Coordinates of C-alpha atoms in Angstrom, one line a residue:
X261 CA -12.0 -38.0 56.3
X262 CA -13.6 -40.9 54.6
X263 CA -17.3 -39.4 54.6
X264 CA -15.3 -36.4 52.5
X265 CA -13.6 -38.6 49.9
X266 CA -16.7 -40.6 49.8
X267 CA -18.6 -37.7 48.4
X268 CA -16.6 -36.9 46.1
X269 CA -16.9 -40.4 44.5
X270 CA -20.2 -40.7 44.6
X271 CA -21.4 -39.1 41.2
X272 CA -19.8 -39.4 37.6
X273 CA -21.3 -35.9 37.4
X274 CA -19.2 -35.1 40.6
X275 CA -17.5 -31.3 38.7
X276 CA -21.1 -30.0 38.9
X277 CA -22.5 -31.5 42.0
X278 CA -22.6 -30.7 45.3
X279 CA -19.7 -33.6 46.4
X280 CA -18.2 -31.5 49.0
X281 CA -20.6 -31.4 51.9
X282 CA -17.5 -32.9 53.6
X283 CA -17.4 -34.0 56.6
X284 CA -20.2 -32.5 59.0
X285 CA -23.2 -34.2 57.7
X286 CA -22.6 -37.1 60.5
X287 CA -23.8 -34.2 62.8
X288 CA -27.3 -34.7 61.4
X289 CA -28.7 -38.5 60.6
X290 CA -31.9 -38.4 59.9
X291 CA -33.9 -41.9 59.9
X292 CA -34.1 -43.5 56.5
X293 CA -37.4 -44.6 54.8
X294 CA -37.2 -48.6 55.8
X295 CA -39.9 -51.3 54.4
X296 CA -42.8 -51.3 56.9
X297 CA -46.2 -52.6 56.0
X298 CA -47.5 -51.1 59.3
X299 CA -46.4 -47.6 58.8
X300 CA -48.1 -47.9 55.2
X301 CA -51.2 -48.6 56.3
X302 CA -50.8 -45.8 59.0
X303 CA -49.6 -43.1 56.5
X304 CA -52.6 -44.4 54.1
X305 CA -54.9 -44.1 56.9
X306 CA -53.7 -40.4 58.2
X307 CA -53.4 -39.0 54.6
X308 CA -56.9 -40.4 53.5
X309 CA -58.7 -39.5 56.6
X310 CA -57.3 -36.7 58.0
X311 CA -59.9 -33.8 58.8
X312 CA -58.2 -30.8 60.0
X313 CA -61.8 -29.6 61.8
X314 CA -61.6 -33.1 63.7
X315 CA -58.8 -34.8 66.3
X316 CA -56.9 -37.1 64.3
X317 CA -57.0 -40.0 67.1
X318 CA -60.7 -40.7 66.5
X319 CA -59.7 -42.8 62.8
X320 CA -56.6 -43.5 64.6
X321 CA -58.4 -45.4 67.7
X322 CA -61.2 -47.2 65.7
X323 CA -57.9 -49.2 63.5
X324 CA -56.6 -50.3 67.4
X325 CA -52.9 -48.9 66.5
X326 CA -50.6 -49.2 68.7
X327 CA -47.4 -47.0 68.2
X328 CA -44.2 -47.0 68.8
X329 CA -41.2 -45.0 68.3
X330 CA -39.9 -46.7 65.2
X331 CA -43.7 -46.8 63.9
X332 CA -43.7 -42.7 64.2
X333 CA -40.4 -42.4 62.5
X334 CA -41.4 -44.7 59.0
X335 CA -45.0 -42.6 58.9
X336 CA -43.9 -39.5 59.5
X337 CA -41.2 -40.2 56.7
X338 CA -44.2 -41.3 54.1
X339 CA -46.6 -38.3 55.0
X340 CA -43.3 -35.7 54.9
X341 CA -44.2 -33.8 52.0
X342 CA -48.2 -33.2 53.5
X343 CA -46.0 -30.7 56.5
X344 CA -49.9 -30.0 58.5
X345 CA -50.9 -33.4 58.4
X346 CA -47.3 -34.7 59.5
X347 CA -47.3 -32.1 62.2
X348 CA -51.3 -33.4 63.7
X349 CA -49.8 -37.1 63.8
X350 CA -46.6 -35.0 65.7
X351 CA -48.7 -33.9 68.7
X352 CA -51.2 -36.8 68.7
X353 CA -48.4 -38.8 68.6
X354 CA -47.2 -36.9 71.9
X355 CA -50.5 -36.8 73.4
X356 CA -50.2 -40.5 73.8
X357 CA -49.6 -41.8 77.8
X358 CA -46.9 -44.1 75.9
X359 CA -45.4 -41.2 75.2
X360 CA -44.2 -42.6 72.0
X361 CA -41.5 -39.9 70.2
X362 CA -37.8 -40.1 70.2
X363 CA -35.1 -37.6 69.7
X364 CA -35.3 -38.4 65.6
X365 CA -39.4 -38.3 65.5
X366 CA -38.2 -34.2 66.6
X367 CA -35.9 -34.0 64.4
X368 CA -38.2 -35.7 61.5
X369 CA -40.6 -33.2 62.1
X370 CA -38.5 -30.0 62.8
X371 CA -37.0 -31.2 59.5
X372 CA -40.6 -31.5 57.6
X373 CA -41.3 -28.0 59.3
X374 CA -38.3 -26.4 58.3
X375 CA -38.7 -27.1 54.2
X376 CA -41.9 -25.3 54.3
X377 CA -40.5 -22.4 56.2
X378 CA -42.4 -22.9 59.2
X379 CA -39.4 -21.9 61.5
X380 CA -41.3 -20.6 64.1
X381 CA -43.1 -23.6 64.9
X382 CA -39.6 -25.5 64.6
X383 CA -38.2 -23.4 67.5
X384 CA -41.3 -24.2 69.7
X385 CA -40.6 -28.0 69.5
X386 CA -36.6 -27.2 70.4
X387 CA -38.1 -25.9 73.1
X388 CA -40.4 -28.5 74.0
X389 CA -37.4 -31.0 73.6
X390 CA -35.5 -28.7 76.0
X391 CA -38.2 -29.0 78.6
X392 CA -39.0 -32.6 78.3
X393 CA -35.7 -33.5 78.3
X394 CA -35.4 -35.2 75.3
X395 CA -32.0 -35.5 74.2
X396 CA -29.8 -34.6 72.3
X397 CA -30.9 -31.3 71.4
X398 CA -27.8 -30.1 69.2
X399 CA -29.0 -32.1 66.6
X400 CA -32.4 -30.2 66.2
X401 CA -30.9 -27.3 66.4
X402 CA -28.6 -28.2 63.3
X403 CA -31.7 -29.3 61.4
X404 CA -32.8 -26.0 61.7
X405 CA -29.7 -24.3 61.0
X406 CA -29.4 -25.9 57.3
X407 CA -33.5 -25.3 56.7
X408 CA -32.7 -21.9 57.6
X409 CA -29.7 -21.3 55.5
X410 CA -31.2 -23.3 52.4
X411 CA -33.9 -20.6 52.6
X412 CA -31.4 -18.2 52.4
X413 CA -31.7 -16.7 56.1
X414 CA -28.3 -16.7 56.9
X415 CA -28.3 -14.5 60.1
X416 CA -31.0 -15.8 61.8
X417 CA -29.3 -19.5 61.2
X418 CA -26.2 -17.8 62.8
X419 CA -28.0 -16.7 65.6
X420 CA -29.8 -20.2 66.2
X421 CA -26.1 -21.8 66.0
X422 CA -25.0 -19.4 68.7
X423 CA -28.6 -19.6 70.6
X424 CA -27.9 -23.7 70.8
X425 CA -24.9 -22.7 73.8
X426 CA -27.9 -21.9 75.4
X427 CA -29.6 -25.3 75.6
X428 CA -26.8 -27.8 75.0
X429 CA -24.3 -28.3 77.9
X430 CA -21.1 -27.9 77.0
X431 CA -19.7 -30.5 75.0
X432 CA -15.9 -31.5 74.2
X433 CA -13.7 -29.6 71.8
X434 CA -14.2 -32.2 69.1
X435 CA -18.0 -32.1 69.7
X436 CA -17.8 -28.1 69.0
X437 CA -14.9 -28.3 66.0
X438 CA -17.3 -30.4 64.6
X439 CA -20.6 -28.1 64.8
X440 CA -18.2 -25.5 63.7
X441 CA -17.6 -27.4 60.4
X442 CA -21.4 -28.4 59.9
X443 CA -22.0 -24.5 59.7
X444 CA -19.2 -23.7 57.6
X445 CA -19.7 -26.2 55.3
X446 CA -23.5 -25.7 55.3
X447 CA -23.2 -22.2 54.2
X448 CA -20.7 -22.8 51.6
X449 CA -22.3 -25.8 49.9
X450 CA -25.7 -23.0 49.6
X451 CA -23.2 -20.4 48.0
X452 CA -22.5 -18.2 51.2
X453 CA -19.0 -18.4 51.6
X454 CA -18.0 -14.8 52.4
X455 CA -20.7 -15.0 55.0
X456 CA -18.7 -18.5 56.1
X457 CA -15.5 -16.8 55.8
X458 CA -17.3 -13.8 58.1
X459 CA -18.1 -15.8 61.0
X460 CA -14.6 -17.4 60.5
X461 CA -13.0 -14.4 61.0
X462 CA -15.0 -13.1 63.7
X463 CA -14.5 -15.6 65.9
X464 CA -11.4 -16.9 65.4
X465 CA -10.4 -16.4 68.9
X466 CA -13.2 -19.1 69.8
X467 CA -12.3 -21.5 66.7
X468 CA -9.7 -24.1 66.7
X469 CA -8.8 -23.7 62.9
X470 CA -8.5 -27.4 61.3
X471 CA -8.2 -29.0 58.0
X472 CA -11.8 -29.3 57.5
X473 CA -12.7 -26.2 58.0
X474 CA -10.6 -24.5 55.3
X475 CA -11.3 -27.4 52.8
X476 CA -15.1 -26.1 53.3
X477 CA -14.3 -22.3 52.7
X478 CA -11.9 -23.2 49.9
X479 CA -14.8 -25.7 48.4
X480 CA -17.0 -22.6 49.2
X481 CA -14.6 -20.2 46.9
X482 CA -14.7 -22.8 44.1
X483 CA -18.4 -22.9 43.8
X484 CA -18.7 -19.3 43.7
X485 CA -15.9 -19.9 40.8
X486 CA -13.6 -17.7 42.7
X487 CA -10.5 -19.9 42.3
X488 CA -8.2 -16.9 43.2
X489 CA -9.6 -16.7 46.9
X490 CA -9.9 -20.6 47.1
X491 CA -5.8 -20.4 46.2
X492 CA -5.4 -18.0 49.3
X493 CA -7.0 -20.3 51.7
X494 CA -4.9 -22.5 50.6
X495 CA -1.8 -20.7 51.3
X496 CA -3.3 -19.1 54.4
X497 CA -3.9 -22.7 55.7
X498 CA -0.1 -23.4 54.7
X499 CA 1.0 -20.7 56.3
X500 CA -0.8 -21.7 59.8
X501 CA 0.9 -24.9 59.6
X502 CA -2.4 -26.8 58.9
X503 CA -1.5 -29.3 56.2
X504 CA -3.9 -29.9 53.1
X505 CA -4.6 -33.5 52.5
X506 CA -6.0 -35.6 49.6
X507 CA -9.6 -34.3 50.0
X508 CA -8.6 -30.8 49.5
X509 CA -6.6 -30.9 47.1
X510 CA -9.3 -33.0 45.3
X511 CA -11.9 -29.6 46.3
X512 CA -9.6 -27.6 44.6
X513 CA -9.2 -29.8 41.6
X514 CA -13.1 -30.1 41.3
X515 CA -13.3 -26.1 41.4
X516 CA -10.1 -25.8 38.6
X517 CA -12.2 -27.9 36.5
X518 CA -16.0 -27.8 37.1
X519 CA -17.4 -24.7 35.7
X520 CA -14.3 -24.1 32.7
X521 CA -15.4 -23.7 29.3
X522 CA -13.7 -26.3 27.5
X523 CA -14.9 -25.1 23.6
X524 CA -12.6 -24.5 21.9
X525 CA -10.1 -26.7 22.5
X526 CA -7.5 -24.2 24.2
X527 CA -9.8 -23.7 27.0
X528 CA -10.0 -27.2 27.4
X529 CA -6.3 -27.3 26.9
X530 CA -5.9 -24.8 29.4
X531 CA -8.2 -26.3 31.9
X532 CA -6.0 -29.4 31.4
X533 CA -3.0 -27.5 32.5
X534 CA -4.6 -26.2 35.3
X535 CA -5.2 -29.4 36.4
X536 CA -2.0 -31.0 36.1
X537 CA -0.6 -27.7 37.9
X538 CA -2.7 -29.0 41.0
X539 CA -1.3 -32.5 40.5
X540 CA 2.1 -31.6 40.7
X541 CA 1.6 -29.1 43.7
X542 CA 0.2 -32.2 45.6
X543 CA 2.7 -34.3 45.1
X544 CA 5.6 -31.9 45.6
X545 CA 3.6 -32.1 49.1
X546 CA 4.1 -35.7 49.2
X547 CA 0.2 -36.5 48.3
X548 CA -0.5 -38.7 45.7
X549 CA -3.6 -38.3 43.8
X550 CA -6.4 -40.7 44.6
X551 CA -9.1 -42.3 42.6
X552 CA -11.6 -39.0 42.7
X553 CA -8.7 -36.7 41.2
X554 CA -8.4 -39.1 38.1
X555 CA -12.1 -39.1 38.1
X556 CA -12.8 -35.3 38.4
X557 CA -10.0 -35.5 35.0
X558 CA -11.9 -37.8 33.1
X559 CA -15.4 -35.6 33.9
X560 CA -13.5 -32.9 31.6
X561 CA -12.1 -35.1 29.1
X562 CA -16.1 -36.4 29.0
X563 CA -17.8 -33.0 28.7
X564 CA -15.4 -32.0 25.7
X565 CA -16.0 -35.3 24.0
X566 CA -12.6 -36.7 24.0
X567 CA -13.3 -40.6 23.9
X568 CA -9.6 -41.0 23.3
X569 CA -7.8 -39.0 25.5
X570 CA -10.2 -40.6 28.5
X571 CA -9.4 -44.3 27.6
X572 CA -5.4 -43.0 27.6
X573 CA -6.2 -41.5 31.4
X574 CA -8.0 -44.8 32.3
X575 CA -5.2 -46.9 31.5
X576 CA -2.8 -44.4 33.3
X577 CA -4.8 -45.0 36.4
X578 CA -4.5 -48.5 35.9
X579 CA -0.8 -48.5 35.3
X580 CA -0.8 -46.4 38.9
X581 CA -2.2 -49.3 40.7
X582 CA -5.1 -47.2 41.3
X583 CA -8.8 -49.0 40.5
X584 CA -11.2 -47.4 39.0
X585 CA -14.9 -47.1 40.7
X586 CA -18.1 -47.0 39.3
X587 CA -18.1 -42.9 38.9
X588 CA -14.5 -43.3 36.8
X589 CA -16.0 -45.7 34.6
X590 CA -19.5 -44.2 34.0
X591 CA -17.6 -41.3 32.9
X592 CA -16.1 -43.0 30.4
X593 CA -18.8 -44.6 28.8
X594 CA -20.4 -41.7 28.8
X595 CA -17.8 -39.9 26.7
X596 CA -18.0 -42.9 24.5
X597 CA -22.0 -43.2 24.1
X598 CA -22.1 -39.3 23.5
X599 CA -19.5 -40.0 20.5
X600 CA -21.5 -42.2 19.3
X601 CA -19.3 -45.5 20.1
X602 CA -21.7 -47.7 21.8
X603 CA -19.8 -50.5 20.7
X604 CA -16.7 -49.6 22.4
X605 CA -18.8 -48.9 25.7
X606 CA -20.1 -52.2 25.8
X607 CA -16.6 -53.2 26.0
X608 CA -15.9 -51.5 28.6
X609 CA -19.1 -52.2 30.4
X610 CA -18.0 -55.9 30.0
X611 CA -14.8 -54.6 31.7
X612 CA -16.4 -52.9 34.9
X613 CA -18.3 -56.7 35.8
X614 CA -15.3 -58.2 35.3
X615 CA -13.0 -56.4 37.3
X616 CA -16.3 -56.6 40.1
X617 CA -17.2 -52.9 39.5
X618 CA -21.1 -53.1 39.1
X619 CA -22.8 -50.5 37.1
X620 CA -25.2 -47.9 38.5
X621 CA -28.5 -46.8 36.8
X622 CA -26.8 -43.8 35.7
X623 CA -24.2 -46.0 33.6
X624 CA -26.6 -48.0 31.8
X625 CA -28.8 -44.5 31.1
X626 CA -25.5 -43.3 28.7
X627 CA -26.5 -46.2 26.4
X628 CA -30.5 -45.3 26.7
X629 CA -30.2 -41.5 25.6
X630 CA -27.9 -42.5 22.8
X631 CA -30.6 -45.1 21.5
X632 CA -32.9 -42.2 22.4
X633 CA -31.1 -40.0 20.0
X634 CA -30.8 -42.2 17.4
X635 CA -34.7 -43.4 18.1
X636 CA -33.3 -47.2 17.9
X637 CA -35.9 -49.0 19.6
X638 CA -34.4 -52.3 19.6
X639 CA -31.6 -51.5 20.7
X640 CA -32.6 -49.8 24.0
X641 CA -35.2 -52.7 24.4
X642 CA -32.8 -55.7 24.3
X643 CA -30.1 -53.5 26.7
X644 CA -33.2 -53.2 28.8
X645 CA -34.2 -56.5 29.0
X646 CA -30.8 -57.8 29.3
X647 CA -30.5 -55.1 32.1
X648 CA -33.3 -56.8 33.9
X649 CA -32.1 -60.4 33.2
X650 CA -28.4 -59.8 34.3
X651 CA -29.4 -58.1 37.8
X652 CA -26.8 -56.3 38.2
X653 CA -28.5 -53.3 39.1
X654 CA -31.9 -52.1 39.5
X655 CA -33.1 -48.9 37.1
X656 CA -33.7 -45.8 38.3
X657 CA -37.0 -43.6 38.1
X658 CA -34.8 -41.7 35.9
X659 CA -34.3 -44.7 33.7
X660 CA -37.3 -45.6 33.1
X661 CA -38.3 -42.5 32.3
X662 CA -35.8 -42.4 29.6
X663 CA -37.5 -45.1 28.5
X664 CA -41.0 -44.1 28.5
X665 CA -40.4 -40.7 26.8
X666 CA -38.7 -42.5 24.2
X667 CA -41.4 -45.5 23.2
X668 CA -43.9 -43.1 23.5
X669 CA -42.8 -40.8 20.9
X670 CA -42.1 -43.7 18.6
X671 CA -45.6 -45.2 19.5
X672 CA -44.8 -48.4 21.0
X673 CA -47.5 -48.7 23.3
X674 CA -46.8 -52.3 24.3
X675 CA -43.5 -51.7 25.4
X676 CA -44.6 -48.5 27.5
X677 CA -46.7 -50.9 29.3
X678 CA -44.3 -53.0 30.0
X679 CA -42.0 -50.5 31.4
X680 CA -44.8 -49.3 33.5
X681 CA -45.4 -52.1 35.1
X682 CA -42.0 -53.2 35.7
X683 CA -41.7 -49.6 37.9
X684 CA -42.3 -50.0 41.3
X685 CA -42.5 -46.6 42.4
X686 CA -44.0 -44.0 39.5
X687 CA -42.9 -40.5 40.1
X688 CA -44.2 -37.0 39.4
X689 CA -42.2 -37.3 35.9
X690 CA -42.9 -40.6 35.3
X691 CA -46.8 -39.8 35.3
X692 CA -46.2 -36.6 33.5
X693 CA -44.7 -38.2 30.8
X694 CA -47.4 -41.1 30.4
X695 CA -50.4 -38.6 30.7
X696 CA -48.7 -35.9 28.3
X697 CA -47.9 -39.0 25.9
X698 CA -51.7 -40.0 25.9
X699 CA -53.0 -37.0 25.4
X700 CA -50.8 -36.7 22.6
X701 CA -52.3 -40.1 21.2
X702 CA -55.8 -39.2 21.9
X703 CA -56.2 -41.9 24.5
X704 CA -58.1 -39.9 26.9
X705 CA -59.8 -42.7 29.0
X706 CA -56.3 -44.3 29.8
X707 CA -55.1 -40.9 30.3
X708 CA -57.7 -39.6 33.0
X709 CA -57.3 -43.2 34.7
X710 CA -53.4 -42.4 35.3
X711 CA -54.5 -39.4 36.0
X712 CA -56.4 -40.0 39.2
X713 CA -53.9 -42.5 39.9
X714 CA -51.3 -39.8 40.4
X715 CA -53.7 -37.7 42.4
X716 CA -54.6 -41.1 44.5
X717 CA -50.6 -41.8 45.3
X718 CA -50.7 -37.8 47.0
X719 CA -48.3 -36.3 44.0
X720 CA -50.0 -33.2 42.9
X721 CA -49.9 -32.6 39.1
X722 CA -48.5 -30.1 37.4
X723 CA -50.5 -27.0 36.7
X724 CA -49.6 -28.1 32.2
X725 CA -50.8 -31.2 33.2
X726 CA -54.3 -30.1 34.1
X727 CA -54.2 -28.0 31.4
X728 CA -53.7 -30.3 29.0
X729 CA -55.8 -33.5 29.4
X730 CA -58.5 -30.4 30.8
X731 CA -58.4 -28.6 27.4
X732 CA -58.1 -31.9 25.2
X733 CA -61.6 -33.4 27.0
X734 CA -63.4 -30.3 25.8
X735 CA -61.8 -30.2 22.7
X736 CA -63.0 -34.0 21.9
X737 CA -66.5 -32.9 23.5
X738 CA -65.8 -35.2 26.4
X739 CA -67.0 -32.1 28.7
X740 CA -69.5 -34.9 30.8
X741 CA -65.3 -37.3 31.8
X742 CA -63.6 -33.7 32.9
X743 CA -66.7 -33.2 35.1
X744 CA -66.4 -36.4 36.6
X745 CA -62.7 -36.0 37.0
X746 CA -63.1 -32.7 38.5
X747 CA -65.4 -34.2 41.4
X748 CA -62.8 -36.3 41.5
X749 CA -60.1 -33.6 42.3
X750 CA -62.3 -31.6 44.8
X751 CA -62.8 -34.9 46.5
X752 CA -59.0 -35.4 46.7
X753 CA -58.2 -31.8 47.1
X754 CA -57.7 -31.6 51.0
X755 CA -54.8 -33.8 50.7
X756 CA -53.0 -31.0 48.9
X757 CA -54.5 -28.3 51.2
X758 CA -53.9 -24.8 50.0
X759 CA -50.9 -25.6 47.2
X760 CA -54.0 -27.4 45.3
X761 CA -56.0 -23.9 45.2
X762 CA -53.2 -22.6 42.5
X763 CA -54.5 -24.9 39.7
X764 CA -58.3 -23.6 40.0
X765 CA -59.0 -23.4 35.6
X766 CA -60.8 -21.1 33.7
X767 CA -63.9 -21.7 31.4
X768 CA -61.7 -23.2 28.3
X769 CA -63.5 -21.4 24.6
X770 CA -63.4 -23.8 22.2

């Protein structure tokens, strides 16, 4: 139940996110990306290296590597989004007499597979885990389950959930309640419910209905913004003697108020109704409403910029005994920095450290894009720096590139290079930005520089990009740096394989 509730915490922006992907995402743990200076250099190597018309293990050999399973895991993680190169290391990988993959080195790599559509090679390595005996299995198969649902091939993920009997020995009734869930909730969290509520129905004689089923069919209705249908669930689960708890009551809640037009204000008055209807239906059941269904309130009291009326439902939490978290606050201050009262947000950003709520990125980023929108550059540099002195969190990608965007256009170079500096991991917008921005300035040495930075790091560029620091070098009859740069690219180009083909550019006319 907690992995549900959790979810639906975990954003201020929870009424338009995915929150519910409730409780069958324990099925599938991938590894996470850990600190590992060996499995940079190996993903540095293997990326810079790799020749597809040569066996990977010569480059590999002559750097005396030794791996191990952990070792595969952390590379394959950093070389996930090159799916051909990720797939060579795979095999040599398996080639070795160490014999050096795991269960979660398949699944990595079923998962890498998958996102590119390469489903058929996915099912050959289930079935290579099925003959080597590498277990478990069910796992896998879920991977490729979710890959193939995301890319909207819902029956053949059906028939790979049903094909998985066929490998997997048969597991307890909890074990197969709780697959059941992972593919019900799977499909409604991509927008398939009545494809959910299909297989549902069909084999109802084979399902044990639970609670978390029908909270994933009825968060599946409310996506689809079929409230109607997510009401009948609701009652249908009632009716079956199945009793709703806090988490589905909070699905509904989200779905009541997520996608409701709340201009003018008797939509937003009648979306406030709605809301308090679900409220009182939970606790004629005895439920009382937790700290996300005060949260998923305020989210609509933010979106129709209602500073007041969200500091009134603050306090009523607080008179409940309920606390509020970090997404109940940063909704609130972002009401009150859209208004335009930063001053009153600072208060109650002084309130979250004292009551030991820290803020997130995304709460300090309410006070950056109203200093972006007012193009105060003083402002957002001395919240910045305080930002960095306190330590109370650490800004996002997303943050800084708030920032940069923002010093660019007012032309305060010195504080973009701070900024830059201070990131430790630039992203595809964060170079975007900086290249567009120096282009804009005419700064085409410093621009090409980041540019083959960005190529360097294995983020391909986007085709504007190219386009726009390639026509600005002829324009400024710097036709002898794009040549240069160009070598550059064809030099670098293998690391992109065919996606880097799309961004071949025409003779540019003057």
């Amino acid at each position: 139940m907690a992995v549900g509730i959790r979810c639906l915490l975990q954003s201020p922006t929870m009424a338009s996110s995915n929150c519910v992907r409730l409780f069958s995402t324990q099925n599938v743990i991938l590894p996470k990306l850990e600190t590992s200076n060996d499995a940079e250099l190996l993903s540095e190597i293997v990326l810079t290296h790799h020749n597809p018309f040569h066996a990977m293990e010569s480059s590999l050999q002559l750097h005396g590597i030794t791996l191990s399973p952990h070792l595969v895991d952390q590379t394959l993680l950093r070389i996930q989004h090159s799916s051909k190169i990720a797939l060579a290391f795979f095999h040599y990988s398996n080639s070795l007499p160490s014999n050096s993959l795991s269960a979660s080195s398949y699944n990595l790599v079923i998962d890498i597979l998958s996102k590119v559509r390469q489903f058929d090679v996915a099912w050959q390595l289930i079935v290579q885990m099925d003959q080597n005996g590498v277990v478990p299995i069910s796992s896998a198969f879920l991977i490729l389950v979710r890959r193939l649902i995301a890319a909207g091939l819902t029956r053949q993920a059906i028939r790979a959930f049903q094909d998985m009997k066929c490998f997997v020995e048969n597991g307890d009734d909890e074990d197969d309640d709780a697959n059941v869930c992972f593919l019900l909730d799977t499909l409604c969290k991509y927008g398939y419910v009545r494809v959910a509520v299909e297989f549902f129905n069909k084999n109802k004689h084979e399902i044990r209905p639970n609670v978390k089923m029908y909270t994933s069919l009825i968060y599946g209705w409310c996506k689809i913004n079929r409230i109607d249908m997510a009401e009948r669930f609701l009652g249908d689960m009632v009716e079956r003697g199945i009793e709703p708890n806090v988490v589905t009551y909070n699905v509904l809640l989200n779905g009541v108020c997520r996608r409701a037009s709340l201009h003018p204000d008797e939509r937003f008055e009648r979306t406030i109704r709605n809301a308090e209807k679900v409220f009182d239906e939970m606790r004629m059941r005895g439920i009382e409403p937790d700290v996300s269904s005060f949260s998923i309130v305020l989210h609509v009291y933010s979106r129709a910029h209602k500073p007041q009326l969200s500091l009134d439902k603050l306090n009523a939490m607080k008179e409940n005994g309920i606390s509020p978290t970090i997404a109940t606050y940063t909704s609130v201050v972002k009401c009150l920095c859209s208004c335009g009262m930063l001053e009153d947000g600072e208060v109650l950003l002084g309130e979250m450290v004292s009551n030991g709520v820290s803020p997130c990125a995304e709460t300090y980023n309410c006070f950056f894009k109203e200093y972006r929108g007012r193009k105060d550059a003083d402002g957002a540099l001395n919240l910045y720096r305080k930002m960095k002195e306190d330590g109370v969190c650490v800004p996002s990608n997303h943050t800084y590139n708030i920032l940069l965007g923002m010093f660019m256009k007012l032309g305060r170079m010195e504080i973009v290079k701070e900024i830059w500096n201070d990131i430790k991991g630039p992203d595809l917008d964060s170079y975007t930005l900086l290249i567009h921005g120096l282009c804009e300035k005419q700064k085409w040495k410093e621009a090409c520089q980041f540019f083959v930075e960005m190529i360097e790091r294995g983020l391909l560029p986007q085709k504007v990009t190219f386009e726009t620091l390639y026509k600005g070098l002829i324009q400024s009859d710097k036709l002898r740096t794009w040549r240069r740069l160009k070598k550059k690219l064809d030099e670098e180009s293998i690391t992109f394989g065919s996606e880097f083909q799309n961004y071949d550019l025409k003779p540019y006319r003057r």
